[in-house]
PDB file of C-alpha atoms in Angstrom:
ATOM      1  CA  UNK A   9      74.039 137.130 102.834  1.00  0.00           C
ATOM      2  CA  UNK A  10      74.429 133.559 102.282  1.00  0.00           C
ATOM      3  CA  UNK A  11      77.115 132.146 104.672  1.00  0.00           C
ATOM      4  CA  UNK A  12      76.955 128.553 103.145  1.00  0.00           C
ATOM      5  CA  UNK A  13      80.371 127.704 102.014  1.00  0.00           C
ATOM      6  CA  UNK A  14      80.819 127.308  98.204  1.00  0.00           C
ATOM      7  CA  UNK A  15      80.920 123.161  97.365  1.00  0.00           C
ATOM      8  CA  UNK A  16      84.256 122.007  96.298  1.00  0.00           C
ATOM      9  CA  UNK A  17      84.594 120.237  93.041  1.00  0.00           C
ATOM     10  CA  UNK A  18      84.996 116.538  93.389  1.00  0.00           C
ATOM     11  CA  UNK A  19      88.511 115.285  92.956  1.00  0.00           C
ATOM     12  CA  UNK A  20      89.468 114.523  89.371  1.00  0.00           C
ATOM     13  CA  UNK A  21      89.542 110.821  88.119  1.00  0.00           C
ATOM     14  CA  UNK A  22      92.863 109.641  87.411  1.00  0.00           C
ATOM     15  CA  UNK A  23      94.289 106.411  85.704  1.00  0.00           C
ATOM     16  CA  UNK A  24      97.212 104.594  87.109  1.00  0.00           C
ATOM     17  CA  UNK A  25      99.482 101.946  85.646  1.00  0.00           C
ATOM     18  CA  UNK A  26     100.854  99.521  88.144  1.00  0.00           C
ATOM     19  CA  UNK A  27     103.663  97.172  86.637  1.00  0.00           C
ATOM     20  CA  UNK A  28     105.143  94.286  88.755  1.00  0.00           C
ATOM     21  CA  UNK A  29     108.287  92.841  87.159  1.00  0.00           C
ATOM     22  CA  UNK A  30     109.416  89.419  87.990  1.00  0.00           C
ATOM     23  CA  UNK A  31     110.272  86.358  86.152  1.00  0.00           C
ATOM     24  CA  UNK A  32     109.038  83.869  88.817  1.00  0.00           C
ATOM     25  CA  UNK A  33     105.766  85.678  89.689  1.00  0.00           C
ATOM     26  CA  UNK A  34     104.579  86.138  86.118  1.00  0.00           C
ATOM     27  CA  UNK A  35     105.407  82.559  85.501  1.00  0.00           C
ATOM     28  CA  UNK A  36     103.198  81.559  88.531  1.00  0.00           C
ATOM     29  CA  UNK A  37     106.054  80.192  90.579  1.00  0.00           C
ATOM     30  CA  UNK A  38     104.949  82.434  93.547  1.00  0.00           C
ATOM     31  CA  UNK A  39     102.159  84.882  94.177  1.00  0.00           C
ATOM     32  CA  UNK A  40     103.009  88.544  93.102  1.00  0.00           C
ATOM     33  CA  UNK A  41     102.742  90.817  96.195  1.00  0.00           C
ATOM     34  CA  UNK A  42     103.756  93.963  94.482  1.00  0.00           C
ATOM     35  CA  UNK A  43     100.494  94.899  92.697  1.00  0.00           C
ATOM     36  CA  UNK A  44      98.272  94.379  95.644  1.00  0.00           C
ATOM     37  CA  UNK A  45     100.516  96.478  97.817  1.00  0.00           C
ATOM     38  CA  UNK A  46     100.608  99.421  95.276  1.00  0.00           C
ATOM     39  CA  UNK A  47      96.890  99.255  94.838  1.00  0.00           C
ATOM     40  CA  UNK A  48      96.237  99.342  98.464  1.00  0.00           C
ATOM     41  CA  UNK A  49      98.572 101.944  99.190  1.00  0.00           C
ATOM     42  CA  UNK A  50      97.138 104.437  96.523  1.00  0.00           C
ATOM     43  CA  UNK A  51      93.498 103.751  97.419  1.00  0.00           C
ATOM     44  CA  UNK A  52      94.315 104.865 101.002  1.00  0.00           C
ATOM     45  CA  UNK A  53      96.483 107.639  99.903  1.00  0.00           C
ATOM     46  CA  UNK A  54      94.350 109.432  97.177  1.00  0.00           C
ATOM     47  CA  UNK A  55      91.075 110.930  97.401  1.00  0.00           C
ATOM     48  CA  UNK A  56      90.609 110.768  93.410  1.00  0.00           C
ATOM     49  CA  UNK A  57      88.550 108.065  91.803  1.00  0.00           C
ATOM     50  CA  UNK A  58      91.247 105.758  90.471  1.00  0.00           C
ATOM     51  CA  UNK A  59      91.149 103.469  87.479  1.00  0.00           C
ATOM     52  CA  UNK A  60      94.165 100.960  87.581  1.00  0.00           C
ATOM     53  CA  UNK A  61      95.680  99.326  84.651  1.00  0.00           C
ATOM     54  CA  UNK A  62      97.750  96.423  85.903  1.00  0.00           C
ATOM     55  CA  UNK A  63     100.388  94.462  84.375  1.00  0.00           C
ATOM     56  CA  UNK A  64     102.351  91.137  85.597  1.00  0.00           C
ATOM     57  CA  UNK A  65     105.446  90.833  83.240  1.00  0.00           C
ATOM     58  CA  UNK A  66     108.964  89.197  83.229  1.00  0.00           C
ATOM     59  CA  UNK A  67     112.161  90.715  83.473  1.00  0.00           C
ATOM     60  CA  UNK A  68     112.554  91.433  79.849  1.00  0.00           C
ATOM     61  CA  UNK A  69     113.843  95.033  78.901  1.00  0.00           C
ATOM     62  CA  UNK A  70     112.022  94.874  75.510  1.00  0.00           C
ATOM     63  CA  UNK A  71     108.696  93.890  77.136  1.00  0.00           C
ATOM     64  CA  UNK A  72     108.978  96.361  80.061  1.00  0.00           C
ATOM     65  CA  UNK A  73     109.569  99.287  77.632  1.00  0.00           C
ATOM     66  CA  UNK A  74     106.556  98.153  75.420  1.00  0.00           C
ATOM     67  CA  UNK A  75     104.476  97.967  78.496  1.00  0.00           C
ATOM     68  CA  UNK A  76     105.228 101.216  79.750  1.00  0.00           C
ATOM     69  CA  UNK A  77     104.769 103.059  76.481  1.00  0.00           C
ATOM     70  CA  UNK A  78     101.404 101.202  76.128  1.00  0.00           C
ATOM     71  CA  UNK A  79     100.249 102.433  79.610  1.00  0.00           C
ATOM     72  CA  UNK A  80     101.376 106.301  78.745  1.00  0.00           C
ATOM     73  CA  UNK A  81      99.449 105.969  75.518  1.00  0.00           C
ATOM     74  CA  UNK A  82      96.386 104.655  77.450  1.00  0.00           C
ATOM     75  CA  UNK A  83      96.360 107.669  79.522  1.00  0.00           C
ATOM     76  CA  UNK A  84      98.077 106.712  82.801  1.00  0.00           C
ATOM     77  CA  UNK A  85      99.077 110.083  84.336  1.00  0.00           C
ATOM     78  CA  UNK A  86     101.158 108.024  86.967  1.00  0.00           C
ATOM     79  CA  UNK A  87     102.837 104.678  86.267  1.00  0.00           C
ATOM     80  CA  UNK A  88     104.581 102.647  89.258  1.00  0.00           C
ATOM     81  CA  UNK A  89     106.804  99.789  88.763  1.00  0.00           C
ATOM     82  CA  UNK A  90     108.052  97.454  91.201  1.00  0.00           C
ATOM     83  CA  UNK A  91     110.927  94.902  90.707  1.00  0.00           C
ATOM     84  CA  UNK A  92     114.064  94.457  88.553  1.00  0.00           C
ATOM     85  CA  UNK A  93     116.001  97.375  89.975  1.00  0.00           C
ATOM     86  CA  UNK A  94     119.124  95.609  91.445  1.00  0.00           C
ATOM     87  CA  UNK A  95     122.558  94.765  90.164  1.00  0.00           C
ATOM     88  CA  UNK A  96     121.740  91.241  88.951  1.00  0.00           C
ATOM     89  CA  UNK A  97     121.757  90.442  85.276  1.00  0.00           C
ATOM     90  CA  UNK A  98     118.123  90.156  85.036  1.00  0.00           C
ATOM     91  CA  UNK A  99     117.311  93.339  86.613  1.00  0.00           C
ATOM     92  CA  UNK A 100     116.766  95.684  83.560  1.00  0.00           C
ATOM     93  CA  UNK A 101     113.957  97.807  84.839  1.00  0.00           C
ATOM     94  CA  UNK A 102     115.845 101.103  85.059  1.00  0.00           C
ATOM     95  CA  UNK A 103     117.238 100.609  81.581  1.00  0.00           C
ATOM     96  CA  UNK A 104     113.852  99.824  80.143  1.00  0.00           C
ATOM     97  CA  UNK A 105     112.501 102.901  81.753  1.00  0.00           C
ATOM     98  CA  UNK A 106     115.316 105.205  80.872  1.00  0.00           C
ATOM     99  CA  UNK A 107     114.888 104.030  77.315  1.00  0.00           C
ATOM    100  CA  UNK A 108     111.321 105.545  76.982  1.00  0.00           C
ATOM    101  CA  UNK A 109     112.122 108.675  78.880  1.00  0.00           C
ATOM    102  CA  UNK A 110     111.537 112.212  77.597  1.00  0.00           C
ATOM    103  CA  UNK A 111     112.946 113.630  80.707  1.00  0.00           C
ATOM    104  CA  UNK A 112     114.850 111.929  83.650  1.00  0.00           C
ATOM    105  CA  UNK A 113     113.834 113.143  87.148  1.00  0.00           C
ATOM    106  CA  UNK A 114     116.902 111.968  89.090  1.00  0.00           C
ATOM    107  CA  UNK A 115     115.546 113.473  92.496  1.00  0.00           C
ATOM    108  CA  UNK A 116     113.072 110.559  93.067  1.00  0.00           C
ATOM    109  CA  UNK A 117     115.806 107.657  92.901  1.00  0.00           C
ATOM    110  CA  UNK A 118     118.068 109.826  95.025  1.00  0.00           C
ATOM    111  CA  UNK A 119     115.230 110.141  97.834  1.00  0.00           C
ATOM    112  CA  UNK A 120     114.301 106.605  97.489  1.00  0.00           C
ATOM    113  CA  UNK A 121     117.757 105.419  98.201  1.00  0.00           C
ATOM    114  CA  UNK A 122     118.080 107.919 101.166  1.00  0.00           C
ATOM    115  CA  UNK A 123     115.086 106.345 102.773  1.00  0.00           C
ATOM    116  CA  UNK A 124     116.138 102.717 102.333  1.00  0.00           C
ATOM    117  CA  UNK A 125     119.545 103.623 103.620  1.00  0.00           C
ATOM    118  CA  UNK A 126     117.846 103.961 107.130  1.00  0.00           C
ATOM    119  CA  UNK A 127     117.302 100.300 107.134  1.00  0.00           C
ATOM    120  CA  UNK A 128     120.012  98.494 104.953  1.00  0.00           C
ATOM    121  CA  UNK A 129     123.460  99.487 103.772  1.00  0.00           C
ATOM    122  CA  UNK A 130     122.789  97.702 100.610  1.00  0.00           C
ATOM    123  CA  UNK A 131     120.288 100.596  99.602  1.00  0.00           C
ATOM    124  CA  UNK A 132     123.159 101.833  97.661  1.00  0.00           C
ATOM    125  CA  UNK A 133     122.667  98.792  95.336  1.00  0.00           C
ATOM    126  CA  UNK A 134     119.285 100.106  94.177  1.00  0.00           C
ATOM    127  CA  UNK A 135     118.925 101.643  90.841  1.00  0.00           C
ATOM    128  CA  UNK A 136     115.460 102.955  90.790  1.00  0.00           C
ATOM    129  CA  UNK A 137     114.872 105.613  88.364  1.00  0.00           C
ATOM    130  CA  UNK A 138     111.822 108.080  87.551  1.00  0.00           C
ATOM    131  CA  UNK A 139     111.182 109.676  84.348  1.00  0.00           C
ATOM    132  CA  UNK A 140     108.502 111.651  82.261  1.00  0.00           C
ATOM    133  CA  UNK A 141     107.076 110.553  79.043  1.00  0.00           C
ATOM    134  CA  UNK A 142     104.702 112.844  77.641  1.00  0.00           C
ATOM    135  CA  UNK A 143     102.067 113.373  80.164  1.00  0.00           C
ATOM    136  CA  UNK A 144     103.009 110.337  82.303  1.00  0.00           C
ATOM    137  CA  UNK A 145     105.286 110.186  85.345  1.00  0.00           C
ATOM    138  CA  UNK A 146     106.890 106.902  85.577  1.00  0.00           C
ATOM    139  CA  UNK A 147     108.570 105.656  88.813  1.00  0.00           C
ATOM    140  CA  UNK A 148     110.628 102.402  89.716  1.00  0.00           C
ATOM    141  CA  UNK A 149     109.903 101.359  93.245  1.00  0.00           C
ATOM    142  CA  UNK A 150     111.374  98.629  95.489  1.00  0.00           C
ATOM    143  CA  UNK A 151     110.132  95.104  95.406  1.00  0.00           C
ATOM    144  CA  UNK A 152     108.784  94.548  98.810  1.00  0.00           C
ATOM    145  CA  UNK A 153     105.456  95.787 100.144  1.00  0.00           C
ATOM    146  CA  UNK A 154     107.187  97.195 103.496  1.00  0.00           C
ATOM    147  CA  UNK A 155     109.720  99.107 101.375  1.00  0.00           C
ATOM    148  CA  UNK A 156     107.093 100.239  98.921  1.00  0.00           C
ATOM    149  CA  UNK A 157     104.922 102.116 101.738  1.00  0.00           C
ATOM    150  CA  UNK A 158     108.173 103.461 103.388  1.00  0.00           C
ATOM    151  CA  UNK A 159     109.464 104.836  99.926  1.00  0.00           C
ATOM    152  CA  UNK A 160     106.066 106.585  99.278  1.00  0.00           C
ATOM    153  CA  UNK A 161     105.217 107.624 102.588  1.00  0.00           C
ATOM    154  CA  UNK A 162     108.695 108.662 104.027  1.00  0.00           C
ATOM    155  CA  UNK A 163     109.848 107.911 107.640  1.00  0.00           C
ATOM    156  CA  UNK A 164     108.715 109.381 111.049  1.00  0.00           C
ATOM    157  CA  UNK A 165     110.398 109.885 114.421  1.00  0.00           C
ATOM    158  CA  UNK A 166     108.882 107.969 117.326  1.00  0.00           C
ATOM    159  CA  UNK A 167     106.804 111.068 118.258  1.00  0.00           C
ATOM    160  CA  UNK A 168     105.274 110.957 114.722  1.00  0.00           C
ATOM    161  CA  UNK A 169     106.980 114.116 113.352  1.00  0.00           C
ATOM    162  CA  UNK A 170     108.605 113.835 109.908  1.00  0.00           C
ATOM    163  CA  UNK A 171     112.313 112.227 109.497  1.00  0.00           C
ATOM    164  CA  UNK A 172     112.576 111.861 105.845  1.00  0.00           C
ATOM    165  CA  UNK A 173     109.978 112.843 103.219  1.00  0.00           C
ATOM    166  CA  UNK A 174     108.515 110.228 101.188  1.00  0.00           C
ATOM    167  CA  UNK A 175     108.544 110.670  97.409  1.00  0.00           C
ATOM    168  CA  UNK A 176     104.873 110.766  96.944  1.00  0.00           C
ATOM    169  CA  UNK A 177     104.747 114.059  98.527  1.00  0.00           C
ATOM    170  CA  UNK A 178     106.097 115.530  95.444  1.00  0.00           C
ATOM    171  CA  UNK A 179     104.127 113.376  92.846  1.00  0.00           C
ATOM    172  CA  UNK A 180     100.980 115.539  92.620  1.00  0.00           C
ATOM    173  CA  UNK A 181     102.924 118.644  91.919  1.00  0.00           C
ATOM    174  CA  UNK A 182     104.920 117.034  89.431  1.00  0.00           C
ATOM    175  CA  UNK A 183     101.834 115.600  87.437  1.00  0.00           C
ATOM    176  CA  UNK A 184     100.354 119.239  87.464  1.00  0.00           C
ATOM    177  CA  UNK A 185     103.379 120.275  85.918  1.00  0.00           C
ATOM    178  CA  UNK A 186     103.192 117.791  83.044  1.00  0.00           C
ATOM    179  CA  UNK A 187      99.645 118.576  82.517  1.00  0.00           C
ATOM    180  CA  UNK A 188      97.831 115.716  84.349  1.00  0.00           C
ATOM    181  CA  UNK A 189      95.005 115.528  86.721  1.00  0.00           C
ATOM    182  CA  UNK A 190      94.872 117.363  89.996  1.00  0.00           C
ATOM    183  CA  UNK A 191      95.887 114.723  92.586  1.00  0.00           C
ATOM    184  CA  UNK A 192      94.549 115.031  96.112  1.00  0.00           C
ATOM    185  CA  UNK A 193      95.868 113.175  98.872  1.00  0.00           C
ATOM    186  CA  UNK A 194      94.684 111.835 102.401  1.00  0.00           C
ATOM    187  CA  UNK A 195      96.939 113.811 104.700  1.00  0.00           C
ATOM    188  CA  UNK A 196      97.120 111.268 107.347  1.00  0.00           C
ATOM    189  CA  UNK A 197      98.608 108.826 104.714  1.00  0.00           C
ATOM    190  CA  UNK A 198     100.856 111.209 102.804  1.00  0.00           C
ATOM    191  CA  UNK A 199     100.239 115.029 102.511  1.00  0.00           C
ATOM    192  CA  UNK A 200     101.087 116.408  99.020  1.00  0.00           C
ATOM    193  CA  UNK A 201     103.223 119.508  98.831  1.00  0.00           C
ATOM    194  CA  UNK A 202     102.582 122.285  96.335  1.00  0.00           C
ATOM    195  CA  UNK A 203     103.502 125.727  96.044  1.00  0.00           C
ATOM    196  CA  UNK A 204     100.906 127.993  97.560  1.00  0.00           C
ATOM    197  CA  UNK A 205     100.022 129.489  94.229  1.00  0.00           C
ATOM    198  CA  UNK A 206      99.486 125.886  92.923  1.00  0.00           C
ATOM    199  CA  UNK A 207      96.984 124.812  95.447  1.00  0.00           C
ATOM    200  CA  UNK A 208      93.406 124.813  93.993  1.00  0.00           C
ATOM    201  CA  UNK A 209      91.417 124.325  97.103  1.00  0.00           C
ATOM    202  CA  UNK A 210      91.572 122.896 100.725  1.00  0.00           C
ATOM    203  CA  UNK A 211      89.283 120.249 101.758  1.00  0.00           C
TER     204      UNK A 211
END
C-alpha cells in the first residue's frame, strides 16, 4: 500500500485590482503609500500567485467608476480601493463604488468601522462600502497603511488571541460564492474562514 500523501494542487492564480484615489498623490504632490501597502499585505497574506493591476487616480466620481468597471472587465476577482471615503466634498469613492454595483455587501463596511472605532471616535465618519460587480468583489479601504493592515487582519489581544476579526477572513469565501478562484491564505497573517463543506483541501 502506498502511504505517500496525494500532492495538493498548486494554488490558483488570481488577478487583483488596486486603486489608490487621491488628488494630490495622483498629481505628484506627494508619494502614494496606499498601493505599496496593499501590495505588500496581499503578497504576505495569500499563497496564490497574484497579478496586480494598479491604478493611481484623482478623486473624480466618473473616473473612479470607469476604473472599477475596467478592472472588473479585466478579470480582477478582488478590487481594493484606498482613499476618498470621508465626508469631505471631494470624497466620492463610496458613491462611485455603489454606482457600479450589482449587489451591496454592507457587512464589510460595518466591520471596518467596528475595527477603527477601537482607535478613534472619528471612525463613524468613514463611509467605506463593499459591493459585488459580476465576479468581482470591490472593497473600499482606509487611506493609511497602518489602518489598511488593521482592517484586513483584525485586532488581537495582548496574548495574541483574536479580539475583532478582520474583513479579509471573509473575502475568500465571498469570492468562492461569486464564481472566482479559490483563495488560500497564510494563517499567520490572516486565516480565511469557510464552512467545512466549502474547504477543498488543507495545506
